[in-house]
């Protein structure tokens, strides 16, 4: 269906090569651990930037410190006055990265209490949207992207990844 004679544009997505390069670059760099987990979570779940930075450790980890398979989203885009509960499903790969990330945070002396932010800045404060956008810009340069993208295309990229794996729309 077209709108006013124009076909709608498909959403921008990262190519498979760009996704691999981004995750490889952040995984190999000592300072990239937090961002590697952030981007892995975005690409594995389709969460928006504000949903990612609103996560607390208690959202993602159970009382024993193991990553949950599923968890309800507390902060999300509301399109209705009474929105339905939204649930996030984590793949085994993302859960493994989260487990290692929690252990890394603990070794660094960061709080692993349930109400502590999952992603924090160098100053120990909850990561901001501006910091996420800046980090994505820096890492895509480091990964050798030939084009400049903003963070939102990670969401449709995640949807494509999930569909490719499950064949379930």
PDB file of C-alpha atoms in Angstrom:
ATOM      1  CA  UNK A   1       0.000   0.000   0.000  1.00  0.00           C
ATOM      2  CA  UNK A   2       1.302   3.441  -0.805  1.00  0.00           C
ATOM      3  CA  UNK A   3       0.703   6.707   0.959  1.00  0.00           C
ATOM      4  CA  UNK A   4       0.073   9.655  -1.324  1.00  0.00           C
ATOM      5  CA  UNK A   5       1.554   7.738  -4.242  1.00  0.00           C
ATOM      6  CA  UNK A   6       4.804   6.857  -2.433  1.00  0.00           C
ATOM      7  CA  UNK A   7       5.855   3.430  -1.256  1.00  0.00           C
ATOM      8  CA  UNK A   8       6.915   3.459   2.413  1.00  0.00           C
ATOM      9  CA  UNK A   9      10.641   3.165   2.953  1.00  0.00           C
ATOM     10  CA  UNK A  10      11.846   0.082   4.766  1.00  0.00           C
ATOM     11  CA  UNK A  11      13.483   0.847   8.112  1.00  0.00           C
ATOM     12  CA  UNK A  12      17.245   1.251   8.185  1.00  0.00           C
ATOM     13  CA  UNK A  13      19.057  -1.759   9.548  1.00  0.00           C
ATOM     14  CA  UNK A  14      22.641  -2.741  10.178  1.00  0.00           C
ATOM     15  CA  UNK A  15      23.990  -5.318   7.767  1.00  0.00           C
ATOM     16  CA  UNK A  16      25.140  -8.642   9.181  1.00  0.00           C
ATOM     17  CA  UNK A  17      28.709  -7.529   8.480  1.00  0.00           C
ATOM     18  CA  UNK A  18      28.198  -4.247  10.393  1.00  0.00           C
ATOM     19  CA  UNK A  19      26.683  -6.102  13.356  1.00  0.00           C
ATOM     20  CA  UNK A  20      29.579  -8.570  13.475  1.00  0.00           C
ATOM     21  CA  UNK A  21      32.154  -5.760  13.150  1.00  0.00           C
ATOM     22  CA  UNK A  22      30.502  -3.690  15.897  1.00  0.00           C
ATOM     23  CA  UNK A  23      30.348  -6.599  18.342  1.00  0.00           C
ATOM     24  CA  UNK A  24      33.849  -7.811  17.464  1.00  0.00           C
ATOM     25  CA  UNK A  25      35.346  -4.337  17.930  1.00  0.00           C
ATOM     26  CA  UNK A  26      33.666  -3.777  21.305  1.00  0.00           C
ATOM     27  CA  UNK A  27      34.508  -7.319  22.489  1.00  0.00           C
ATOM     28  CA  UNK A  28      38.189  -6.958  21.663  1.00  0.00           C
ATOM     29  CA  UNK A  29      38.678  -3.570  23.304  1.00  0.00           C
ATOM     30  CA  UNK A  30      39.270  -3.386  27.053  1.00  0.00           C
ATOM     31  CA  UNK A  31      37.042  -0.316  27.395  1.00  0.00           C
ATOM     32  CA  UNK A  32      34.296  -1.836  25.249  1.00  0.00           C
ATOM     33  CA  UNK A  33      32.865  -4.376  27.695  1.00  0.00           C
ATOM     34  CA  UNK A  34      29.869  -2.294  28.814  1.00  0.00           C
ATOM     35  CA  UNK A  35      29.080  -1.176  25.276  1.00  0.00           C
ATOM     36  CA  UNK A  36      29.498  -4.710  23.926  1.00  0.00           C
ATOM     37  CA  UNK A  37      26.804  -5.931  26.323  1.00  0.00           C
ATOM     38  CA  UNK A  38      24.617  -2.880  25.606  1.00  0.00           C
ATOM     39  CA  UNK A  39      24.782  -3.437  21.823  1.00  0.00           C
ATOM     40  CA  UNK A  40      24.378  -7.220  22.194  1.00  0.00           C
ATOM     41  CA  UNK A  41      21.266  -6.648  24.292  1.00  0.00           C
ATOM     42  CA  UNK A  42      19.898  -4.139  21.759  1.00  0.00           C
ATOM     43  CA  UNK A  43      20.564  -6.466  18.810  1.00  0.00           C
ATOM     44  CA  UNK A  44      19.256  -9.511  20.678  1.00  0.00           C
ATOM     45  CA  UNK A  45      16.031  -8.013  22.007  1.00  0.00           C
ATOM     46  CA  UNK A  46      15.065  -4.938  19.989  1.00  0.00           C
ATOM     47  CA  UNK A  47      14.928  -2.745  23.086  1.00  0.00           C
ATOM     48  CA  UNK A  48      15.014   1.009  22.481  1.00  0.00           C
ATOM     49  CA  UNK A  49      17.835   3.142  23.898  1.00  0.00           C
ATOM     50  CA  UNK A  50      15.701   4.588  26.709  1.00  0.00           C
ATOM     51  CA  UNK A  51      14.496   1.083  27.627  1.00  0.00           C
ATOM     52  CA  UNK A  52      18.078  -0.202  27.798  1.00  0.00           C
ATOM     53  CA  UNK A  53      19.397   2.578  30.022  1.00  0.00           C
ATOM     54  CA  UNK A  54      16.389   2.262  32.361  1.00  0.00           C
ATOM     55  CA  UNK A  55      17.249  -1.364  33.184  1.00  0.00           C
ATOM     56  CA  UNK A  56      18.344  -2.210  36.697  1.00  0.00           C
ATOM     57  CA  UNK A  57      20.242  -5.338  37.654  1.00  0.00           C
ATOM     58  CA  UNK A  58      17.135  -6.697  39.414  1.00  0.00           C
ATOM     59  CA  UNK A  59      15.216  -6.504  36.135  1.00  0.00           C
ATOM     60  CA  UNK A  60      17.680  -8.757  34.341  1.00  0.00           C
ATOM     61  CA  UNK A  61      19.079 -10.966  37.145  1.00  0.00           C
ATOM     62  CA  UNK A  62      17.295 -13.182  39.653  1.00  0.00           C
ATOM     63  CA  UNK A  63      18.066 -13.147  43.390  1.00  0.00           C
ATOM     64  CA  UNK A  64      20.957 -15.589  42.942  1.00  0.00           C
ATOM     65  CA  UNK A  65      22.605 -13.371  40.303  1.00  0.00           C
ATOM     66  CA  UNK A  66      21.723 -15.494  37.256  1.00  0.00           C
ATOM     67  CA  UNK A  67      20.337 -13.760  34.162  1.00  0.00           C
ATOM     68  CA  UNK A  68      16.635 -14.328  33.716  1.00  0.00           C
ATOM     69  CA  UNK A  69      15.312 -15.954  30.547  1.00  0.00           C
ATOM     70  CA  UNK A  70      12.351 -13.531  30.526  1.00  0.00           C
ATOM     71  CA  UNK A  71      11.565 -10.341  32.394  1.00  0.00           C
ATOM     72  CA  UNK A  72       8.845  -7.694  32.270  1.00  0.00           C
ATOM     73  CA  UNK A  73       9.821  -4.308  30.910  1.00  0.00           C
ATOM     74  CA  UNK A  74       9.207  -1.471  33.394  1.00  0.00           C
ATOM     75  CA  UNK A  75       9.960   1.446  31.052  1.00  0.00           C
ATOM     76  CA  UNK A  76       8.808   1.356  27.460  1.00  0.00           C
ATOM     77  CA  UNK A  77       7.129   3.414  24.752  1.00  0.00           C
ATOM     78  CA  UNK A  78       3.466   3.788  25.600  1.00  0.00           C
ATOM     79  CA  UNK A  79       1.019   3.867  22.721  1.00  0.00           C
ATOM     80  CA  UNK A  80      -2.107   3.415  24.857  1.00  0.00           C
ATOM     81  CA  UNK A  81      -3.352   4.807  28.142  1.00  0.00           C
ATOM     82  CA  UNK A  82      -3.429   1.256  29.591  1.00  0.00           C
ATOM     83  CA  UNK A  83      -0.535  -0.485  27.799  1.00  0.00           C
ATOM     84  CA  UNK A  84      -0.209  -4.251  28.036  1.00  0.00           C
ATOM     85  CA  UNK A  85       2.713  -5.659  29.969  1.00  0.00           C
ATOM     86  CA  UNK A  86       5.718  -6.125  27.733  1.00  0.00           C
ATOM     87  CA  UNK A  87       8.099  -8.996  28.271  1.00  0.00           C
ATOM     88  CA  UNK A  88      11.693  -9.313  27.115  1.00  0.00           C
ATOM     89  CA  UNK A  89      13.068 -12.718  26.129  1.00  0.00           C
ATOM     90  CA  UNK A  90      16.828 -13.229  26.332  1.00  0.00           C
ATOM     91  CA  UNK A  91      18.729 -15.707  24.176  1.00  0.00           C
ATOM     92  CA  UNK A  92      21.304 -17.994  25.751  1.00  0.00           C
ATOM     93  CA  UNK A  93      24.061 -15.981  24.057  1.00  0.00           C
ATOM     94  CA  UNK A  94      22.867 -12.684  25.564  1.00  0.00           C
ATOM     95  CA  UNK A  95      22.323 -14.323  28.967  1.00  0.00           C
ATOM     96  CA  UNK A  96      25.913 -15.610  28.907  1.00  0.00           C
ATOM     97  CA  UNK A  97      27.219 -12.103  28.134  1.00  0.00           C
ATOM     98  CA  UNK A  98      25.084 -10.627  30.922  1.00  0.00           C
ATOM     99  CA  UNK A  99      26.406 -13.200  33.405  1.00  0.00           C
ATOM    100  CA  UNK A 100      30.014 -12.313  32.547  1.00  0.00           C
ATOM    101  CA  UNK A 101      29.143  -8.591  32.636  1.00  0.00           C
ATOM    102  CA  UNK A 102      27.680  -8.835  36.151  1.00  0.00           C
ATOM    103  CA  UNK A 103      30.826 -10.611  37.363  1.00  0.00           C
ATOM    104  CA  UNK A 104      32.970  -7.918  35.711  1.00  0.00           C
ATOM    105  CA  UNK A 105      30.919  -5.160  37.391  1.00  0.00           C
ATOM    106  CA  UNK A 106      31.345  -6.864  40.751  1.00  0.00           C
ATOM    107  CA  UNK A 107      35.153  -7.190  40.313  1.00  0.00           C
ATOM    108  CA  UNK A 108      35.317  -3.482  39.440  1.00  0.00           C
ATOM    109  CA  UNK A 109      33.506  -2.582  42.638  1.00  0.00           C
ATOM    110  CA  UNK A 110      30.295  -1.491  40.908  1.00  0.00           C
ATOM    111  CA  UNK A 111      27.045  -2.161  42.709  1.00  0.00           C
ATOM    112  CA  UNK A 112      25.291  -5.401  41.809  1.00  0.00           C
ATOM    113  CA  UNK A 113      22.290  -4.665  44.026  1.00  0.00           C
ATOM    114  CA  UNK A 114      18.883  -5.219  42.376  1.00  0.00           C
ATOM    115  CA  UNK A 115      18.099  -1.476  42.249  1.00  0.00           C
ATOM    116  CA  UNK A 116      21.485  -0.526  40.720  1.00  0.00           C
ATOM    117  CA  UNK A 117      21.534   0.565  37.069  1.00  0.00           C
ATOM    118  CA  UNK A 118      22.679  -2.131  34.654  1.00  0.00           C
ATOM    119  CA  UNK A 119      24.681   0.345  32.565  1.00  0.00           C
ATOM    120  CA  UNK A 120      26.662   3.112  34.242  1.00  0.00           C
ATOM    121  CA  UNK A 121      29.017   5.841  33.100  1.00  0.00           C
ATOM    122  CA  UNK A 122      32.662   6.199  34.140  1.00  0.00           C
ATOM    123  CA  UNK A 123      31.388   8.297  37.039  1.00  0.00           C
ATOM    124  CA  UNK A 124      29.128   5.495  38.253  1.00  0.00           C
ATOM    125  CA  UNK A 125      25.877   7.192  37.240  1.00  0.00           C
ATOM    126  CA  UNK A 126      23.143   5.696  35.086  1.00  0.00           C
ATOM    127  CA  UNK A 127      24.158   5.947  31.430  1.00  0.00           C
ATOM    128  CA  UNK A 128      22.381   8.762  29.548  1.00  0.00           C
ATOM    129  CA  UNK A 129      20.892   8.754  26.055  1.00  0.00           C
ATOM    130  CA  UNK A 130      23.579  11.186  24.966  1.00  0.00           C
ATOM    131  CA  UNK A 131      26.326   8.848  26.207  1.00  0.00           C
ATOM    132  CA  UNK A 132      24.749   5.863  24.408  1.00  0.00           C
ATOM    133  CA  UNK A 133      24.514   7.808  21.153  1.00  0.00           C
ATOM    134  CA  UNK A 134      28.089   9.049  21.468  1.00  0.00           C
ATOM    135  CA  UNK A 135      29.392   5.551  22.236  1.00  0.00           C
ATOM    136  CA  UNK A 136      27.557   4.113  19.233  1.00  0.00           C
ATOM    137  CA  UNK A 137      29.067   6.786  17.004  1.00  0.00           C
ATOM    138  CA  UNK A 138      32.586   6.116  18.313  1.00  0.00           C
ATOM    139  CA  UNK A 139      32.307   2.320  18.047  1.00  0.00           C
ATOM    140  CA  UNK A 140      30.892   2.331  14.533  1.00  0.00           C
ATOM    141  CA  UNK A 141      33.893   4.392  13.413  1.00  0.00           C
ATOM    142  CA  UNK A 142      36.176   1.899  15.145  1.00  0.00           C
ATOM    143  CA  UNK A 143      34.343  -0.967  13.447  1.00  0.00           C
ATOM    144  CA  UNK A 144      34.933   0.619  10.049  1.00  0.00           C
ATOM    145  CA  UNK A 145      31.351   1.374   9.059  1.00  0.00           C
ATOM    146  CA  UNK A 146      31.166   2.978   5.634  1.00  0.00           C
ATOM    147  CA  UNK A 147      28.051   4.927   6.621  1.00  0.00           C
ATOM    148  CA  UNK A 148      27.024   6.836   9.738  1.00  0.00           C
ATOM    149  CA  UNK A 149      24.000   5.467  11.553  1.00  0.00           C
ATOM    150  CA  UNK A 150      22.114   6.515  14.641  1.00  0.00           C
ATOM    151  CA  UNK A 151      21.159   4.033  17.385  1.00  0.00           C
ATOM    152  CA  UNK A 152      17.482   3.401  16.396  1.00  0.00           C
ATOM    153  CA  UNK A 153      18.327   1.068  13.441  1.00  0.00           C
ATOM    154  CA  UNK A 154      19.480  -1.524  15.993  1.00  0.00           C
ATOM    155  CA  UNK A 155      15.795  -2.197  16.774  1.00  0.00           C
ATOM    156  CA  UNK A 156      14.707  -3.268  13.255  1.00  0.00           C
ATOM    157  CA  UNK A 157      18.044  -5.088  12.931  1.00  0.00           C
ATOM    158  CA  UNK A 158      17.116  -7.083  16.049  1.00  0.00           C
ATOM    159  CA  UNK A 159      13.679  -7.857  14.627  1.00  0.00           C
ATOM    160  CA  UNK A 160      15.284  -9.126  11.416  1.00  0.00           C
ATOM    161  CA  UNK A 161      17.750 -11.226  13.433  1.00  0.00           C
ATOM    162  CA  UNK A 162      14.968 -12.778  15.515  1.00  0.00           C
ATOM    163  CA  UNK A 163      12.827 -13.498  12.459  1.00  0.00           C
ATOM    164  CA  UNK A 164      15.795 -15.062  10.642  1.00  0.00           C
ATOM    165  CA  UNK A 165      16.375 -17.372  13.642  1.00  0.00           C
ATOM    166  CA  UNK A 166      12.763 -18.283  14.441  1.00  0.00           C
ATOM    167  CA  UNK A 167      10.798 -17.660  11.208  1.00  0.00           C
ATOM    168  CA  UNK A 168       8.092 -16.337  13.571  1.00  0.00           C
ATOM    169  CA  UNK A 169       6.804 -12.847  12.766  1.00  0.00           C
TER     170      UNK A 169
END
